[in-house]
CSV table of C-alpha atoms in Angstrom, one decimal:
chain,number,residue,atom,x,y,z
A,6,SER,CA,26.8,42.6,147.0
A,7,ALA,CA,27.3,46.0,145.8
A,8,VAL,CA,29.5,46.9,142.5
A,9,ILE,CA,32.0,49.4,143.3
A,10,SER,CA,34.2,51.2,140.7
A,11,GLN,CA,37.1,53.8,141.1
A,12,LYS,CA,38.6,56.3,139.0
A,13,PRO,CA,41.4,56.8,138.1
A,14,SER,CA,42.6,53.3,139.0
A,15,ARG,CA,46.2,54.4,139.2
A,16,ASP,CA,48.0,58.0,139.0
A,17,ILE,CA,51.5,59.6,139.2
A,18,CYS,CA,51.4,63.0,140.6
A,19,GLN,CA,53.8,65.6,141.4
A,20,ARG,CA,54.5,67.2,144.8
A,21,GLY,CA,52.0,69.8,145.8
A,22,THR,CA,49.3,68.8,143.5
A,23,SER,CA,46.1,67.4,144.3
A,24,LEU,CA,44.2,64.5,143.0
A,25,THR,CA,40.4,63.8,143.5
A,26,ILE,CA,39.6,60.2,143.6
A,27,GLN,CA,35.7,59.0,142.5
A,28,CYS,CA,33.9,56.0,143.7
A,29,GLN,CA,30.6,54.9,142.1
A,30,VAL,CA,28.3,52.2,143.6
A,31,ASP,CA,25.5,50.4,141.6
A,32,SER,CA,23.1,51.0,144.1
A,33,GLN,CA,22.1,53.1,146.8
A,34,VAL,CA,24.0,53.2,150.0
A,35,THR,CA,24.1,55.1,153.2
A,36,MET,CA,27.3,54.5,154.6
A,37,MET,CA,30.5,54.9,152.2
A,38,PHE,CA,34.1,54.5,153.8
A,39,TRP,CA,37.4,55.7,152.5
A,40,TYR,CA,40.9,53.5,153.3
A,41,ARG,CA,44.2,54.1,152.6
A,42,GLN,CA,46.5,50.9,152.6
A,43,GLN,CA,50.2,52.0,152.1
A,44,PRO,CA,52.8,49.7,150.9
A,45,GLY,CA,53.1,46.2,152.8
A,46,GLN,CA,50.4,47.5,155.3
A,47,SER,CA,47.0,46.9,156.1
A,48,LEU,CA,43.8,49.2,155.6
A,49,THR,CA,43.6,52.1,157.6
A,50,LEU,CA,40.2,53.9,157.8
A,51,ILE,CA,40.3,57.7,156.5
A,52,ALA,CA,36.7,58.8,157.3
A,53,THR,CA,33.3,58.0,156.6
A,54,ALA,CA,30.8,59.7,154.4
A,55,ASN,CA,27.3,59.9,154.9
A,56,GLN,CA,25.3,61.6,152.2
A,57,GLY,CA,23.9,64.9,153.4
A,58,SER,CA,26.3,65.3,156.2
A,59,GLU,CA,29.7,66.1,156.8
A,60,ALA,CA,32.2,63.5,156.7
A,61,THR,CA,33.7,61.9,160.0
A,62,TYR,CA,37.6,61.8,160.0
A,63,GLU,CA,39.6,59.2,162.0
A,64,SER,CA,42.3,60.2,164.1
A,65,GLY,CA,45.2,61.6,162.1
A,66,PHE,CA,43.4,62.5,159.4
A,67,VAL,CA,42.0,65.9,158.5
A,68,ILE,CA,39.6,67.6,156.2
A,69,ASP,CA,42.1,70.2,154.9
A,70,LYS,CA,44.2,67.3,153.6
A,71,PHE,CA,41.5,64.9,152.7
A,72,PRO,CA,38.3,66.7,151.7
A,73,ILE,CA,35.4,64.4,151.0
A,74,SER,CA,32.3,64.9,148.9
A,75,ARG,CA,29.1,62.6,149.0
A,76,PRO,CA,26.8,64.3,146.8
A,77,ASN,CA,24.3,61.5,146.7
A,78,LEU,CA,23.7,57.8,147.8
A,79,THR,CA,25.6,56.2,145.1
A,80,PHE,CA,28.7,58.5,144.4
A,81,SER,CA,31.7,60.0,146.6
A,82,THR,CA,35.0,61.6,146.2
A,83,LEU,CA,38.1,61.7,148.1
A,84,THR,CA,40.8,64.4,147.4
A,85,VAL,CA,44.4,64.0,148.4
A,86,SER,CA,45.6,67.5,148.8
A,87,ASN,CA,49.1,69.1,148.5
A,88,MET,CA,50.6,65.8,148.2
A,89,SER,CA,53.9,64.5,149.1
A,90,PRO,CA,55.5,61.1,148.6
A,91,GLU,CA,54.3,60.0,152.1
A,92,ASP,CA,51.2,60.0,150.5
A,93,SER,CA,51.9,57.3,148.1
A,94,SER,CA,49.5,54.8,148.6
A,95,ILE,CA,46.5,52.6,147.5
A,96,TYR,CA,43.4,54.5,148.2
A,97,LEU,CA,40.1,52.2,148.6
A,98,CYS,CA,36.4,53.2,149.4
A,99,SER,CA,34.0,50.6,150.4
A,100,VAL,CA,30.3,50.6,151.4
A,101,GLY,CA,28.4,49.1,153.9
A,102,ASP,CA,25.4,46.7,153.1
A,103,GLY,CA,23.7,46.9,156.2
A,104,THR,CA,24.7,43.8,157.5
A,105,ASP,CA,27.8,44.8,159.3
A,106,THR,CA,30.0,44.0,156.4
A,107,GLN,CA,31.9,46.0,153.9
A,108,TYR,CA,32.5,45.7,150.3
A,109,PHE,CA,35.5,47.5,148.5
A,110,GLY,CA,36.2,49.0,145.3
A,111,PRO,CA,39.4,48.0,143.2
A,112,GLY,CA,41.5,50.8,144.8
A,113,THR,CA,43.1,53.6,143.1
A,114,ARG,CA,47.2,53.5,143.1
A,115,LEU,CA,48.6,56.9,143.8
A,116,THR,CA,52.7,57.3,143.2
A,117,VAL,CA,53.7,61.0,144.4
A,118,LEU,CA,56.7,62.2,143.0
B,28,GLN,CA,49.2,46.8,171.1
B,29,LYS,CA,47.6,46.8,167.7
B,30,GLU,CA,43.9,45.8,168.0
B,31,VAL,CA,44.3,43.0,165.2
B,32,GLU,CA,47.4,41.3,164.9
B,33,GLN,CA,48.2,38.6,162.3
B,34,ASP,CA,51.5,36.8,161.3
B,35,PRO,CA,52.3,38.6,158.0
B,36,GLY,CA,54.2,35.4,156.4
B,37,PRO,CA,54.7,35.0,154.0
B,38,LEU,CA,53.2,31.6,154.0
B,39,SER,CA,54.1,29.2,151.2
B,40,VAL,CA,52.1,25.5,151.1
B,41,PRO,CA,52.0,23.1,148.5
B,42,GLU,CA,48.4,22.6,146.5
B,43,GLY,CA,46.2,20.6,148.3
B,44,ALA,CA,47.4,21.3,152.0
B,45,ILE,CA,45.3,22.4,154.6
B,46,VAL,CA,46.2,26.0,155.3
B,47,SER,CA,45.8,27.8,158.7
B,48,LEU,CA,45.5,31.6,159.0
B,49,ASN,CA,45.7,32.9,162.7
B,50,CYS,CA,44.7,36.3,164.3
B,51,THR,CA,44.3,37.5,167.6
B,52,TYR,CA,42.6,40.6,168.8
B,53,SER,CA,42.6,42.8,172.1
B,54,ASN,CA,39.8,44.7,172.0
B,55,SER,CA,36.5,42.9,173.8
B,56,ALA,CA,34.2,45.2,172.1
B,57,PHE,CA,34.4,43.8,168.5
B,58,GLN,CA,31.1,41.9,167.7
B,59,TYR,CA,31.6,40.7,164.3
B,60,PHE,CA,34.7,39.2,162.4
B,61,MET,CA,35.4,38.7,159.1
B,62,TRP,CA,38.1,37.3,156.6
B,63,TYR,CA,38.9,39.1,153.4
B,64,ARG,CA,41.0,37.8,150.4
B,65,GLN,CA,42.8,40.5,148.7
B,66,TYR,CA,44.9,39.4,145.2
B,67,SER,CA,47.5,41.7,144.2
B,68,ARG,CA,46.6,45.0,142.8
B,69,LYS,CA,42.9,44.6,143.7
B,70,GLY,CA,40.6,45.5,146.4
B,71,PRO,CA,39.6,43.4,149.4
B,72,GLU,CA,36.8,40.7,148.7
B,73,LEU,CA,34.9,39.5,151.5
B,74,LEU,CA,35.5,36.0,152.4
B,75,MET,CA,33.8,35.0,155.5
B,76,TYR,CA,31.8,36.7,158.1
B,77,THR,CA,31.0,35.7,161.5
B,78,TYR,CA,29.4,37.2,164.8
B,79,SER,CA,29.7,34.2,167.4
B,80,SER,CA,32.2,32.0,168.6
B,81,GLY,CA,32.4,28.7,166.9
B,82,ASN,CA,32.8,27.3,163.6
B,83,LYS,CA,31.2,28.8,160.2
B,84,GLU,CA,31.9,26.4,156.9
B,85,ASP,CA,31.6,27.9,153.4
B,86,GLY,CA,32.8,25.3,150.8
B,87,ARG,CA,36.6,24.9,151.2
B,88,PHE,CA,36.7,27.5,153.9
B,89,THR,CA,36.1,27.4,157.7
B,90,ALA,CA,36.3,30.6,160.0
B,91,GLN,CA,36.7,29.6,163.9
B,92,VAL,CA,36.0,32.3,166.5
B,93,ASP,CA,37.2,31.9,170.0
B,94,LYS,CA,36.0,35.0,171.8
B,95,SER,CA,37.2,33.6,175.3
B,96,SER,CA,40.7,33.7,174.0
B,97,LYS,CA,40.3,36.3,171.4
B,98,TYR,CA,41.5,34.0,168.4
B,99,ILE,CA,40.3,33.7,164.9
B,100,SER,CA,41.3,31.2,162.4
B,101,LEU,CA,40.6,30.8,158.9
B,102,PHE,CA,41.3,27.2,157.7
B,103,ILE,CA,41.6,26.4,153.8
B,104,ARG,CA,41.2,22.7,152.7
B,105,ASP,CA,42.6,21.2,149.4
B,106,SER,CA,44.2,24.6,148.8
B,107,GLN,CA,44.5,25.7,145.4
B,108,PRO,CA,47.2,27.9,143.5
B,109,SER,CA,44.2,30.5,143.0
B,110,ASP,CA,44.1,30.8,146.8
B,111,SER,CA,47.4,32.6,146.8
B,112,ALA,CA,46.7,36.0,148.0
B,113,THR,CA,46.7,38.2,151.2
B,114,TYR,CA,44.4,37.3,154.0
B,115,LEU,CA,43.2,40.2,156.2
B,116,CYS,CA,41.3,39.3,159.2
B,117,ALA,CA,39.0,42.2,160.6
B,118,GLY,CA,36.8,42.9,163.5
B,119,THR,CA,34.0,45.3,163.8
B,120,LEU,CA,33.1,47.9,166.4
B,121,LYS,CA,29.6,49.0,166.6
B,122,THR,CA,29.5,52.7,167.0
B,123,SER,CA,27.5,55.4,165.2
B,124,TYR,CA,28.7,53.5,162.4
B,125,ASP,CA,30.3,50.1,161.9
B,126,LYS,CA,33.9,50.5,162.4
B,127,VAL,CA,36.1,47.6,161.0
B,128,ILE,CA,39.9,47.4,162.4
B,129,PHE,CA,41.8,45.3,159.9
B,130,GLY,CA,45.0,43.2,160.8
B,131,PRO,CA,48.4,43.6,158.9
B,132,GLY,CA,47.1,40.4,156.6
B,133,THR,CA,49.1,37.1,155.9
B,134,SER,CA,50.6,36.7,152.5
B,135,LEU,CA,50.1,33.1,151.3
B,136,SER,CA,51.4,31.4,148.1
B,137,VAL,CA,50.0,27.9,147.5
B,138,ILE,CA,52.8,26.2,145.1
B,139,PRO,CA,51.1,24.1,142.1
């Protein structure tokens, strides 16, 4: 399985600011996914990021709030814009390996004050 | 109704016990089913993956799928304290991409 790293691992941010989370994979992958895991809850898909195309957002998530870049087959970023305390969550990237399963990075724990 | 449901627990068992974790789903379009284990402050780790009804065994873990009743189970034999984690069941929808829907997870504690 792919080895996935995320930066930062955690951050504390002020309301109204933005944070960009990086996801790096040790091999080339077609599909990358961004999830949110709010305290005590399961994972919710934010968007799917394919290299060379616009990200596809799930219902309830919009590009202005969560812009995503996918410049190549090993890297993606998710920005959480104009943050509010409700954005406090763990943000996870994952990759598909072509066998219908996904592998996850360690997550970025975000706290918004 | 959520597409994938689990009893959130917490479930507490003594070391060596057999653990049964259960999950129900409502969407008949799910084609693949997974169990993920998530330790505190870590990302989910894929444990088991299956696409058909029946049992799949991997070491101390057995995944069971009953598509007729839309029921998924994970059995852990000879449970260890290191099995203490949250277990997430998930189903995959085959769309333009593989959309994975997760259950809320069951928190398990194995007491030495």
